Amino acid sequence: MNDTPSPDDGAPVKVRKAERTRQRILDTSLRLFREVGYEATTMRRIATEAEVSLGNAYYYFRSKDHLIQEYYGQAHREHLVACRSLLEEETDLRARLAGVLHAKIATSEPYHRFAGQLFRTAADPTSPLSPFSPESAPVRTEATELMARIVDESETRVPKVLRPELPNLLWLYLMGIILFWIHDASEGAERTHRLIERTVDIVVRLISLARLPVLRPLVQTAVSLTQELRQLAAPALPEASS
Amino acid sequence: MNDTPSPDDGAPVKVRKAERTRQRILDTSLRLFREVGYEATTMRRIATEAEVSLGNAYYYFRSKDHLIQEYYGQAHREHLVACRSLLEEETDLRARLAGVLHAKIATSEPYHRFAGQLFRTAADPTSPLSPFSPESAPVRTEATELMARIVDESETRVPKVLRPELPNLLWLYLMGIILFWIHDASEGAERTHRLIERTVDIVVRLISLARLPVLRPLVQTAVSLTQELRQLAAPALPEASS
DNA sequence: GTCTATAACCGGATAGAC
DNA sequence: GTCTATCCGGTTATAGAC
């Protein structure tokens, strides 16, 4: 993006100030999202509380939606931190998967209400906030890599048919859990945590069962489904920008 | 614009006029949704083209969203009509299921763009437009009954474990197909139709496989998942009937 | 050329007169 | 039941400051 010039001499004062302004707007908006939700967080309020003008906020973030992409990134980084020790110490696949999922829900909890309202926008396939959108590709890729790591560094051996697509399938599974969580009004998302416990068993079992000939067609479908989904997300439209 | 006085007795002239105004707004909005999509259809434009004032449109429909519940009902009725003969003549489960799904996509096609934008709102769990919301219960129930009919009047015998929840599972499957279709930009939704062809086989096969002991836990989870979902939608609110 | 501010525009929604 | 006038919030245009 911008040059980060030498830390010592005089020039970068401006740059730094801009960076600080940007950060102030970002922090303020993330705080407001948490505290008062998505709808009550107006651009005017973000600007006021960050002590910039409305127009200035728009100088740094093209739209309210763009502010949210930042939330995605931050949420993912927090998730990684929360998972770190588990992924280093645990080798059992079931425990690794369950731990990562529980951590995702737990770290997202402060944003629960926000996520619900946000989802309204994110669900629109044409929205840049859709988890399937090109704009979300970076976070999506990172999250998928996390799924790969869960499996790769575990003791479990994955049947060949599944291996290449398993991380994507697990990412879809994570999206499903998040979708459930968004709708889950129970105390401390307790229901979602129970859902994770129950479904993780099934998922791990299915990974082994994938070897069974009876299930071959099922596995094939699941695999080709993720491929199909990827194509939906990246439709070959060389489109003139409007 | 001019009164068509009551054929029978005197009183209901006003009532009829109101009904006609309401209908005019509704027709105009559904037409605009089809023709120009959701976002380009402003309340101001609906009002203008229906030849009422903006405020008057809001008198009949509390919000733009409420206009859309009307679309749901209409879409379902069109679907039923499109399925009728198939359901009367065909007895093979696979053919029945595939036919009903293809018909859903086909009858929805004129509203494809609209549905994509609409989905943005419908995905919000707090929105009355969510397919899981109490407000959507009537259409949801009808659609689930349609799923029950597909199975009940077919030749296939459903394993006991599955029987009570199968219609709900199939409804969820339909929601999944619709979700895919919303993202599907291929010509004539060709991709979605292919997806239906491929997944219907799996679904029908799974219905028989549900008997296998190895799959028992999977089936259990699927069943309890639909129950869990129903609870999410209806969080123990003892509500006064309105 | 980078930043900041003010004044609009637009569309959903509401208030209140008639 | 119908209207006009207005609010409110996302977004843009644009003028000027550094």
Short mmCIF file of C-alpha atoms (C1' of nucleotides) in Angstrom, two decimals:
data_model
loop_
_atom_site.label_atom_id
_atom_site.label_comp_id
_atom_site.label_asym_id
_atom_site.label_seq_id
_atom_site.Cartn_x
_atom_site.Cartn_y
_atom_site.Cartn_z
CA MET A 1 0.00 0.00 0.00
CA ASN A 2 2.08 2.89 1.28
CA ASP A 3 5.76 3.16 1.87
CA THR A 4 6.90 2.88 5.42
CA PRO A 5 9.90 5.14 5.26
CA SER A 6 12.79 5.25 7.65
CA PRO A 7 11.70 5.51 11.26
CA ASP A 8 14.21 8.19 12.21
CA ASP A 9 14.09 11.28 10.01
CA GLY A 10 11.42 13.85 9.66
CA ALA A 11 9.41 12.88 6.59
CA PRO A 12 7.04 10.17 7.81
CA VAL A 13 5.16 12.29 10.31
CA LYS A 14 2.30 12.80 7.87
CA VAL A 15 2.18 9.16 6.96
CA ARG A 16 2.08 8.19 10.56
CA LYS A 17 -0.66 10.62 11.32
CA ALA A 18 -2.76 9.26 8.48
CA GLU A 19 -2.15 5.76 9.78
CA ARG A 20 -3.24 6.81 13.22
CA THR A 21 -6.38 8.45 11.90
CA ARG A 22 -7.22 5.32 9.99
CA GLN A 23 -6.63 3.17 13.03
CA ARG A 24 -8.75 5.43 15.21
CA ILE A 25 -11.68 5.10 12.83
CA LEU A 26 -11.21 1.34 12.69
CA ASP A 27 -10.99 0.90 16.45
CA THR A 28 -13.99 3.10 17.02
CA SER A 29 -16.10 1.20 14.54
CA LEU A 30 -15.16 -2.22 15.87
CA ARG A 31 -15.94 -1.04 19.37
CA LEU A 32 -19.29 0.37 18.32
CA PHE A 33 -20.16 -2.78 16.41
CA ARG A 34 -19.59 -4.73 19.59
CA GLU A 35 -21.33 -2.29 21.89
CA VAL A 36 -24.37 -1.17 20.00
CA GLY A 37 -24.66 -3.55 17.04
CA TYR A 38 -24.57 -3.05 13.32
CA GLU A 39 -27.56 -0.88 12.66
CA ALA A 40 -27.10 1.50 15.55
CA THR A 41 -23.53 2.07 14.43
CA THR A 42 -24.03 4.83 11.91
CA MET A 43 -21.20 6.23 9.85
CA ARG A 44 -21.98 9.59 11.41
CA ARG A 45 -21.52 8.17 14.87
CA ILE A 46 -18.28 6.43 13.97
CA ALA A 47 -16.99 9.71 12.57
CA THR A 48 -18.07 11.70 15.59
CA GLU A 49 -16.61 9.32 18.14
CA ALA A 50 -13.39 8.94 16.19
CA GLU A 51 -13.29 12.74 16.03
CA VAL A 52 -13.16 13.04 12.27
CA SER A 53 -15.67 14.38 9.81
CA LEU A 54 -18.05 12.07 8.02
CA GLY A 55 -16.33 12.70 4.72
CA ASN A 56 -13.01 11.86 6.24
CA ALA A 57 -14.24 8.48 7.42
CA TYR A 58 -15.22 7.78 3.84
CA TYR A 59 -11.79 8.82 2.69
CA TYR A 60 -10.30 5.92 4.63
CA PHE A 61 -13.06 3.33 4.16
CA ARG A 62 -14.98 3.29 0.95
CA SER A 63 -18.17 2.12 2.65
CA LYS A 64 -19.59 0.74 5.85
CA ASP A 65 -19.15 -2.70 4.33
CA HIS A 66 -15.43 -2.21 3.94
CA LEU A 67 -15.17 -1.56 7.62
CA ILE A 68 -16.55 -5.03 8.08
CA GLN A 69 -13.92 -6.77 5.99
CA GLU A 70 -11.56 -5.46 8.63
CA TYR A 71 -13.64 -7.17 11.24
CA TYR A 72 -13.29 -10.47 9.40
CA GLY A 73 -9.54 -10.20 9.39
CA GLN A 74 -9.33 -9.25 13.02
CA ALA A 75 -11.72 -12.01 14.06
CA HIS A 76 -9.62 -14.56 12.23
CA ARG A 77 -6.41 -13.37 13.85
CA GLU A 78 -8.01 -13.63 17.27
CA HIS A 79 -9.17 -17.11 16.42
CA LEU A 80 -5.64 -18.14 15.46
CA VAL A 81 -4.28 -16.89 18.74
CA ALA A 82 -6.94 -18.76 20.67
CA CYS A 83 -6.12 -22.01 18.83
CA ARG A 84 -2.35 -21.85 18.91
CA SER A 85 -1.54 -23.96 21.94
CA LEU A 86 -4.20 -26.52 21.17
CA LEU A 87 -2.84 -27.06 17.68
CA GLU A 88 0.69 -27.39 18.99
CA GLU A 89 -0.10 -29.89 21.71
CA GLU A 90 -3.07 -31.98 20.69
CA THR A 91 -2.75 -34.71 18.05
CA ASP A 92 -6.16 -36.35 18.16
CA LEU A 93 -8.22 -35.22 15.17
CA ARG A 94 -11.51 -35.10 17.01
CA ALA A 95 -10.08 -32.99 19.79
CA ARG A 96 -8.32 -30.67 17.36
CA LEU A 97 -11.41 -30.08 15.26
CA ALA A 98 -13.70 -29.60 18.24
CA GLY A 99 -11.22 -27.25 19.89
CA VAL A 100 -10.87 -25.05 16.84
CA LEU A 101 -14.61 -24.80 16.39
CA HIS A 102 -15.30 -24.03 20.04
CA ALA A 103 -12.59 -21.38 19.89
CA LYS A 104 -14.18 -19.78 16.84
CA ILE A 105 -17.51 -19.45 18.61
CA ALA A 106 -15.94 -18.30 21.85
CA THR A 107 -13.81 -15.58 20.28
CA SER A 108 -16.77 -14.40 18.20
CA GLU A 109 -19.14 -14.20 21.15
CA PRO A 110 -18.68 -10.46 21.85
CA TYR A 111 -19.81 -9.83 18.28
CA HIS A 112 -22.80 -12.14 18.38
CA ARG A 113 -25.52 -9.56 17.91
CA PHE A 114 -23.42 -7.72 15.41
CA ALA A 115 -22.81 -10.88 13.41
CA GLY A 116 -26.53 -11.52 13.18
CA GLN A 117 -27.26 -8.15 11.68
CA LEU A 118 -24.17 -8.29 9.56
CA PHE A 119 -25.19 -11.62 8.14
CA ARG A 120 -28.02 -9.84 6.43
CA THR A 121 -25.51 -8.22 4.17
CA ALA A 122 -23.04 -11.06 4.01
CA ALA A 123 -25.65 -13.46 2.73
CA ASP A 124 -26.14 -11.48 -0.44
CA PRO A 125 -24.10 -13.34 -3.05
CA THR A 126 -23.32 -10.11 -4.84
CA SER A 127 -22.07 -8.47 -1.69
CA PRO A 128 -18.31 -8.17 -1.21
CA LEU A 129 -19.00 -9.30 2.33
CA SER A 130 -20.22 -12.72 1.29
CA PRO A 131 -17.72 -15.30 2.55
CA PHE A 132 -17.66 -16.59 -1.04
CA SER A 133 -16.83 -13.25 -2.64
CA PRO A 134 -13.48 -12.45 -4.24
CA GLU A 135 -13.01 -9.72 -1.64
CA SER A 136 -13.25 -12.30 1.10
CA ALA A 137 -10.81 -14.63 -0.62
CA PRO A 138 -7.84 -13.78 1.62
CA VAL A 139 -9.62 -14.56 4.87
CA ARG A 140 -11.31 -17.56 3.28
CA THR A 141 -7.97 -18.95 2.17
CA GLU A 142 -6.44 -18.47 5.58
CA ALA A 143 -9.36 -20.15 7.26
CA THR A 144 -9.16 -23.08 4.86
CA GLU A 145 -5.47 -23.41 5.58
CA LEU A 146 -6.29 -23.63 9.25
CA MET A 147 -8.63 -26.51 8.47
CA ALA A 148 -5.85 -28.23 6.52
CA ARG A 149 -3.55 -27.84 9.49
CA ILE A 150 -6.05 -29.45 11.84
CA VAL A 151 -5.98 -32.57 9.72
CA ASP A 152 -2.38 -32.65 8.55
CA GLU A 153 -0.81 -32.46 11.94
CA SER A 154 -3.13 -35.04 13.48
CA GLU A 155 -2.66 -38.79 13.79
CA THR A 156 -5.56 -39.66 11.54
CA ARG A 157 -4.97 -40.88 8.04
CA VAL A 158 -7.38 -39.48 5.50
CA PRO A 159 -8.69 -41.69 2.69
CA LYS A 160 -7.29 -40.71 -0.67
CA VAL A 161 -10.57 -39.65 -2.29
CA LEU A 162 -11.14 -37.09 0.37
CA ARG A 163 -7.70 -35.70 0.85
CA PRO A 164 -7.59 -32.80 -1.60
CA GLU A 165 -11.06 -31.49 -0.79
CA LEU A 166 -11.23 -32.15 2.92
CA PRO A 167 -10.08 -28.68 4.02
CA ASN A 168 -12.74 -27.08 1.86
CA LEU A 169 -15.37 -29.44 3.18
CA LEU A 170 -14.35 -28.61 6.73
CA TRP A 171 -14.52 -24.91 5.94
CA LEU A 172 -18.06 -25.40 4.70
CA TYR A 173 -18.80 -27.27 7.89
CA LEU A 174 -17.44 -24.28 9.84
CA MET A 175 -19.68 -21.95 7.85
CA GLY A 176 -22.62 -24.16 8.78
CA ILE A 177 -21.72 -23.97 12.45
CA ILE A 178 -21.43 -20.20 12.24
CA LEU A 179 -24.78 -20.00 10.50
CA PHE A 180 -26.29 -21.98 13.36
CA TRP A 181 -24.56 -19.80 15.92
CA ILE A 182 -25.92 -16.66 14.32
CA HIS A 183 -29.40 -17.94 14.93
CA ASP A 184 -28.59 -19.26 18.37
CA ALA A 185 -29.93 -17.10 21.17
CA SER A 186 -29.08 -19.51 23.99
CA GLU A 187 -27.02 -18.40 26.96
CA GLY A 188 -23.34 -18.34 26.02
CA ALA A 189 -24.14 -19.98 22.68
CA GLU A 190 -24.43 -23.15 24.69
CA ARG A 191 -26.53 -24.78 22.00
CA THR A 192 -23.93 -24.17 19.35
CA HIS A 193 -21.27 -25.69 21.55
CA ARG A 194 -23.44 -28.75 22.03
CA LEU A 195 -24.03 -28.91 18.30
CA ILE A 196 -20.28 -28.91 17.74
CA GLU A 197 -19.80 -31.76 20.19
CA ARG A 198 -22.39 -33.86 18.46
CA THR A 199 -21.47 -33.12 14.88
CA VAL A 200 -17.72 -33.37 15.29
CA ASP A 201 -18.12 -37.04 16.12
CA ILE A 202 -20.04 -37.59 12.95
CA VAL A 203 -17.59 -35.67 10.82
CA VAL A 204 -14.60 -37.56 12.15
CA ARG A 205 -16.40 -40.84 11.71
CA LEU A 206 -17.38 -39.92 8.16
CA ILE A 207 -13.78 -39.25 7.31
CA SER A 208 -12.95 -42.87 8.08
CA LEU A 209 -16.18 -44.22 6.63
CA ALA A 210 -15.33 -42.53 3.35
CA ARG A 211 -13.40 -45.71 2.57
CA LEU A 212 -16.55 -47.83 2.47
CA PRO A 213 -17.68 -48.68 -1.04
CA VAL A 214 -21.36 -48.08 -0.19
CA LEU A 215 -20.57 -44.49 0.59
CA ARG A 216 -18.47 -43.87 -2.46
CA PRO A 217 -21.21 -41.97 -4.34
CA LEU A 218 -21.90 -39.84 -1.29
CA VAL A 219 -18.25 -38.92 -0.99
CA GLN A 220 -18.02 -38.19 -4.69
CA THR A 221 -20.96 -35.84 -4.46
CA ALA A 222 -19.59 -34.05 -1.47
CA VAL A 223 -16.28 -33.56 -3.22
CA SER A 224 -17.77 -32.36 -6.47
CA LEU A 225 -20.08 -30.11 -4.51
CA THR A 226 -17.22 -28.11 -3.11
CA GLN A 227 -15.78 -27.83 -6.60
CA GLU A 228 -19.13 -26.63 -7.87
CA LEU A 229 -19.30 -24.07 -5.08
CA ARG A 230 -15.89 -22.72 -5.93
CA GLN A 231 -17.01 -22.19 -9.50
CA LEU A 232 -20.09 -20.32 -8.36
CA ALA A 233 -17.91 -17.99 -6.40
CA ALA A 234 -15.65 -17.26 -9.35
CA PRO A 235 -17.88 -16.93 -12.41
CA ALA A 236 -15.93 -16.29 -15.58
CA LEU A 237 -17.33 -12.84 -16.17
CA PRO A 238 -14.80 -10.40 -17.55
CA GLU A 239 -17.00 -7.48 -16.66
CA ALA A 240 -16.61 -3.82 -17.37
CA SER A 241 -16.40 -1.98 -14.12
CA SER A 242 -19.37 0.26 -13.57
CA MET B 1 -59.55 4.75 -10.44
CA ASN B 2 -63.36 4.80 -10.70
CA ASP B 3 -65.67 2.97 -8.36
CA THR B 4 -67.21 -0.28 -9.41
CA PRO B 5 -70.23 -0.24 -7.13
CA SER B 6 -71.33 -3.33 -5.27
CA PRO B 7 -73.54 -5.69 -7.21
CA ASP B 8 -75.51 -6.71 -4.11
CA ASP B 9 -75.99 -4.29 -1.27
CA GLY B 10 -74.81 -0.81 -0.65
CA ALA B 11 -72.16 -0.81 2.06
CA PRO B 12 -68.90 -2.36 0.79
CA VAL B 13 -68.02 0.20 -1.86
CA LYS B 14 -65.24 1.74 0.25
CA VAL B 15 -63.98 -1.67 1.27
CA ARG B 16 -63.67 -2.77 -2.31
CA LYS B 17 -61.91 0.36 -3.31
CA ALA B 18 -59.36 -0.18 -0.56
CA GLU B 19 -58.93 -3.75 -1.71
CA ARG B 20 -58.32 -2.59 -5.24
CA THR B 21 -55.79 0.00 -4.15
CA ARG B 22 -53.96 -2.61 -2.14
CA GLN B 23 -53.97 -4.99 -5.05
CA ARG B 24 -52.72 -2.32 -7.42
CA ILE B 25 -49.74 -1.60 -5.15
CA LEU B 26 -49.02 -5.29 -4.83
CA ASP B 27 -49.20 -5.99 -8.56
CA THR B 28 -47.02 -3.02 -9.33
CA SER B 29 -44.38 -4.04 -6.85
CA LEU B 30 -44.21 -7.67 -7.98
CA ARG B 31 -43.92 -6.50 -11.56
CA LEU B 32 -41.15 -4.06 -10.69
CA PHE B 33 -39.32 -6.68 -8.64
CA ARG B 34 -39.30 -8.91 -11.72
CA GLU B 35 -38.45 -6.19 -14.19
CA VAL B 36 -35.87 -4.07 -12.44
CA GLY B 37 -34.84 -6.08 -9.36
CA TYR B 38 -35.10 -5.38 -5.68
CA GLU B 39 -32.89 -2.39 -5.20
CA ALA B 40 -34.02 -0.43 -8.22
CA THR B 41 -37.58 -0.89 -7.04
CA THR B 42 -37.91 2.03 -4.67
CA MET B 43 -41.00 2.59 -2.60
CA ARG B 44 -41.32 5.93 -4.35
CA ARG B 45 -41.40 4.23 -7.72
CA ILE B 46 -43.93 1.66 -6.62
CA ALA B 47 -46.11 4.46 -5.32
CA THR B 48 -45.78 6.51 -8.48
CA GLU B 49 -46.49 3.66 -10.86
CA ALA B 50 -49.38 2.42 -8.75
CA GLU B 51 -50.64 6.00 -8.78
CA VAL B 52 -50.75 6.46 -5.04
CA SER B 53 -48.69 8.63 -2.74
CA LEU B 54 -45.68 7.30 -0.91
CA GLY B 55 -47.42 7.57 2.42
CA ASN B 56 -50.38 5.70 1.06
CA ALA B 57 -48.23 2.75 -0.01
CA TYR B 58 -46.97 2.57 3.56
CA TYR B 59 -50.53 2.59 4.78
CA TYR B 60 -51.08 -0.77 3.08
CA PHE B 61 -47.67 -2.33 3.54
CA ARG B 62 -45.75 -1.61 6.67
CA SER B 63 -42.40 -1.85 4.92
CA LYS B 64 -40.74 -2.89 1.72
CA ASP B 65 -40.04 -6.21 3.36
CA HIS B 66 -43.70 -6.89 3.91
CA LEU B 67 -44.28 -6.62 0.22
CA ILE B 68 -41.98 -9.59 -0.10
CA GLN B 69 -43.93 -11.94 2.10
CA GLU B 70 -46.55 -11.58 -0.58
CA TYR B 71 -44.04 -12.73 -3.13
CA TYR B 72 -43.32 -15.87 -1.11
CA GLY B 73 -46.97 -16.85 -1.07
CA GLN B 74 -47.40 -16.21 -4.76
CA ALA B 75 -44.24 -18.12 -5.67
CA HIS B 76 -45.37 -21.13 -3.69
CA ARG B 77 -48.77 -21.16 -5.33
CA GLU B 78 -47.16 -21.07 -8.76
CA HIS B 79 -44.91 -23.94 -7.73
CA LEU B 80 -47.87 -26.04 -6.67
CA VAL B 81 -49.57 -25.50 -10.00
CA ALA B 82 -46.41 -26.46 -11.86
CA CYS B 83 -46.10 -29.69 -9.85
CA ARG B 84 -49.68 -30.80 -9.90
CA SER B 85 -49.74 -33.22 -12.80
CA LEU B 86 -46.36 -34.72 -11.94
CA LEU B 87 -47.49 -35.50 -8.42
CA GLU B 88 -50.69 -37.07 -9.66
CA GLU B 89 -49.08 -39.29 -12.28
CA GLU B 90 -45.58 -40.20 -11.18
CA THR B 91 -44.98 -42.76 -8.42
CA ASP B 92 -41.21 -43.15 -8.48
CA LEU B 93 -39.66 -41.25 -5.58
CA ARG B 94 -36.60 -40.12 -7.45
CA ALA B 95 -38.66 -38.76 -10.32
CA ARG B 96 -41.11 -37.04 -7.98
CA LEU B 97 -38.41 -35.35 -5.96
CA ALA B 98 -36.40 -34.27 -8.98
CA GLY B 99 -39.52 -32.98 -10.71
CA VAL B 100 -40.62 -30.88 -7.77
CA LEU B 101 -37.17 -29.34 -7.38
CA HIS B 102 -36.76 -28.59 -11.06
CA ALA B 103 -40.20 -27.00 -11.03
CA LYS B 104 -39.28 -24.81 -8.08
CA ILE B 105 -36.26 -23.47 -9.88
CA ALA B 106 -38.10 -23.09 -13.17
CA THR B 107 -41.02 -21.15 -11.73
CA SER B 108 -38.67 -18.94 -9.74
CA GLU B 109 -36.50 -18.10 -12.72
CA PRO B 110 -38.19 -14.78 -13.59
CA TYR B 111 -37.35 -13.62 -10.09
CA HIS B 112 -33.76 -14.82 -10.09
CA ARG B 113 -32.05 -11.47 -9.81
CA PHE B 114 -34.66 -10.29 -7.39
CA ALA B 115 -34.22 -13.38 -5.21
CA GLY B 116 -30.51 -12.75 -4.94
CA GLN B 117 -30.96 -9.26 -3.64
CA LEU B 118 -33.87 -10.32 -1.50
CA PHE B 119 -31.83 -13.03 0.10
CA ARG B 120 -29.82 -10.33 1.74
CA THR B 121 -32.77 -9.50 3.91
CA ALA B 122 -34.12 -13.02 4.23
CA ALA B 123 -30.86 -14.29 5.66
CA ASP B 124 -31.12 -12.06 8.69
CA PRO B 125 -32.40 -14.35 11.43
CA THR B 126 -34.25 -11.48 13.05
CA SER B 127 -35.95 -10.54 9.83
CA PRO B 128 -39.57 -11.55 9.38
CA LEU B 129 -38.50 -12.60 5.91
CA SER B 130 -36.20 -15.33 7.12
CA PRO B 131 -37.65 -18.66 6.01
CA PHE B 132 -37.32 -19.72 9.65
CA SER B 133 -39.27 -16.79 11.08
CA PRO B 134 -42.72 -17.10 12.64
CA GLU B 135 -44.03 -14.82 9.92
CA SER B 136 -42.89 -17.28 7.30
CA ALA B 137 -44.42 -20.24 9.14
CA PRO B 138 -47.47 -20.55 6.88
CA VAL B 139 -45.48 -20.84 3.66
CA ARG B 140 -42.89 -23.02 5.38
CA THR B 141 -45.57 -25.40 6.59
CA GLU B 142 -47.12 -25.62 3.17
CA ALA B 143 -43.77 -26.30 1.56
CA THR B 144 -42.99 -29.00 4.11
CA GLU B 145 -46.35 -30.59 3.43
CA LEU B 146 -45.45 -30.70 -0.22
CA MET B 147 -42.28 -32.59 0.70
CA ALA B 148 -44.33 -35.05 2.74
CA ARG B 149 -46.60 -35.59 -0.23
CA ILE B 150 -43.69 -36.38 -2.51
CA VAL B 151 -42.71 -39.25 -0.23
CA ASP B 152 -46.08 -40.48 1.00
CA GLU B 153 -47.61 -41.00 -2.40
CA SER B 154 -44.53 -42.69 -3.84
CA GLU B 155 -43.71 -46.41 -3.98
CA THR B 156 -40.70 -46.12 -1.70
CA ARG B 157 -40.89 -47.33 1.86
CA VAL B 158 -39.09 -45.07 4.30
CA PRO B 159 -37.11 -46.57 7.21
CA LYS B 160 -38.80 -45.95 10.52
CA VAL B 161 -36.08 -43.78 12.07
CA LEU B 162 -36.40 -41.31 9.28
CA ARG B 163 -40.11 -41.18 8.75
CA PRO B 164 -41.21 -38.37 11.06
CA GLU B 165 -38.40 -36.00 10.15
CA LEU B 166 -37.97 -36.75 6.47
CA PRO B 167 -40.22 -33.94 5.22
CA ASN B 168 -38.28 -31.43 7.28
CA LEU B 169 -34.99 -32.82 6.03
CA LEU B 170 -36.20 -32.56 2.47
CA TRP B 171 -37.31 -29.00 3.07
CA LEU B 172 -33.82 -28.18 4.31
CA TYR B 173 -32.46 -29.85 1.19
CA LEU B 174 -34.74 -27.60 -0.89
CA MET B 175 -33.44 -24.55 0.98
CA GLY B 176 -29.91 -25.67 0.12
CA ILE B 177 -30.80 -25.98 -3.56
CA ILE B 178 -32.35 -22.53 -3.52
CA LEU B 179 -29.29 -21.13 -1.84
CA PHE B 180 -27.16 -22.61 -4.60
CA TRP B 181 -29.52 -21.29 -7.27
CA ILE B 182 -29.33 -17.80 -5.83
CA HIS B 183 -25.59 -17.86 -6.42
CA ASP B 184 -25.90 -19.55 -9.78
CA ALA B 185 -25.35 -17.20 -12.70
CA SER B 186 -25.30 -19.90 -15.38
CA GLU B 187 -27.60 -19.71 -18.37
CA GLY B 188 -31.10 -20.84 -17.41
CA ALA B 189 -29.79 -21.93 -14.01
CA GLU B 190 -28.44 -24.93 -15.84
CA ARG B 191 -25.93 -25.60 -13.10
CA THR B 192 -28.59 -25.78 -10.45
CA HIS B 193 -30.58 -28.22 -12.55
CA ARG B 194 -27.50 -30.38 -12.90
CA LEU B 195 -26.91 -30.16 -9.17
CA ILE B 196 -30.44 -31.36 -8.57
CA GLU B 197 -29.91 -34.33 -10.87
CA ARG B 198 -26.77 -35.33 -9.07
CA THR B 199 -27.91 -34.78 -5.50
CA VAL B 200 -31.35 -36.31 -5.88
CA ASP B 201 -29.73 -39.66 -6.52
CA ILE B 202 -27.75 -39.36 -3.34
CA VAL B 203 -30.71 -38.29 -1.29
CA VAL B 204 -32.88 -41.15 -2.49
CA ARG B 205 -30.08 -43.59 -1.91
CA LEU B 206 -29.48 -42.20 1.58
CA ILE B 207 -33.11 -42.76 2.42
CA SER B 208 -32.63 -46.48 1.86
CA LEU B 209 -29.16 -46.59 3.35
CA ALA B 210 -30.57 -45.11 6.55
CA ARG B 211 -31.33 -48.72 7.50
CA LEU B 212 -27.63 -49.65 7.67
CA PRO B 213 -26.31 -49.89 11.22
CA VAL B 214 -23.04 -48.11 10.32
CA LEU B 215 -25.00 -45.06 9.37
CA ARG B 216 -27.22 -45.04 12.40
CA PRO B 217 -25.31 -42.23 14.17
CA LEU B 218 -25.33 -40.14 11.01
CA VAL B 219 -29.07 -40.53 10.68
CA GLN B 220 -29.59 -39.73 14.33
CA THR B 221 -27.63 -36.55 13.96
CA ALA B 222 -29.48 -35.47 10.88
CA VAL B 223 -32.79 -36.05 12.64
CA SER B 224 -31.84 -34.26 15.80
CA LEU B 225 -30.41 -31.45 13.73
CA THR B 226 -33.77 -30.60 12.24
CA GLN B 227 -35.25 -30.65 15.71
CA GLU B 228 -32.51 -28.34 16.90
CA LEU B 229 -33.20 -26.01 13.99
CA ARG B 230 -36.88 -25.88 14.78
CA GLN B 231 -36.05 -24.84 18.31
CA LEU B 232 -33.80 -22.08 17.08
CA ALA B 233 -36.65 -20.72 15.03
CA ALA B 234 -39.13 -20.88 17.88
CA PRO B 235 -37.34 -19.88 21.08
CA ALA B 236 -39.84 -20.65 23.85
CA LEU B 237 -41.93 -17.53 23.56
CA PRO B 238 -45.40 -18.06 24.95
CA GLU B 239 -47.04 -15.55 22.70
CA ALA B 240 -50.49 -14.02 22.84
CA SER B 241 -52.40 -14.83 19.71
CA SER B 242 -53.06 -11.78 17.62
"C1'" DG C 1 -0.72 14.58 -4.01
"C1'" DT C 2 -2.54 13.62 0.68
"C1'" DC C 3 -5.96 14.71 3.91
"C1'" DT C 4 -10.18 16.98 5.86
"C1'" DA C 5 -14.58 19.28 5.89
"C1'" DT C 6 -19.20 20.88 4.42
"C1'" DA C 7 -23.20 20.41 1.82
"C1'" DA C 8 -25.73 18.00 -0.64
"C1'" DC C 9 -28.44 13.54 -2.88
"C1'" DC C 10 -31.16 9.47 -2.43
"C1'" DG C 11 -34.29 6.18 -0.59
"C1'" DG C 12 -36.66 3.96 3.50
"C1'" DA C 13 -39.69 5.26 6.94
"C1'" DT C 14 -42.95 8.30 9.93
"C1'" DA C 15 -46.11 12.33 11.48
"C1'" DG C 16 -49.90 14.50 11.14
"C1'" DA C 17 -53.28 17.29 8.42
"C1'" DC C 18 -57.40 16.58 5.73
"C1'" DG D 1 -57.52 6.27 3.20
"C1'" DT D 2 -54.90 9.58 1.27
"C1'" DC D 3 -51.74 13.18 1.09
"C1'" DT D 4 -47.54 16.41 2.04
"C1'" DA D 5 -43.68 17.39 4.69
"C1'" DT D 6 -39.95 15.62 7.16
"C1'" DC D 7 -36.62 12.68 9.47
"C1'" DC D 8 -32.72 9.67 9.25
"C1'" DG D 9 -28.69 7.34 7.61
"C1'" DG D 10 -25.60 5.65 3.65
"C1'" DT D 11 -23.18 7.78 0.19
"C1'" DT D 12 -21.18 11.32 -3.03
"C1'" DA D 13 -19.49 15.84 -4.82
"C1'" DT D 14 -16.50 19.01 -4.13
"C1'" DA D 15 -13.91 22.74 -2.18
"C1'" DG D 16 -10.10 23.73 0.10
"C1'" DA D 17 -6.08 22.84 3.69
"C1'" DC D 18 -1.67 20.86 4.50
#
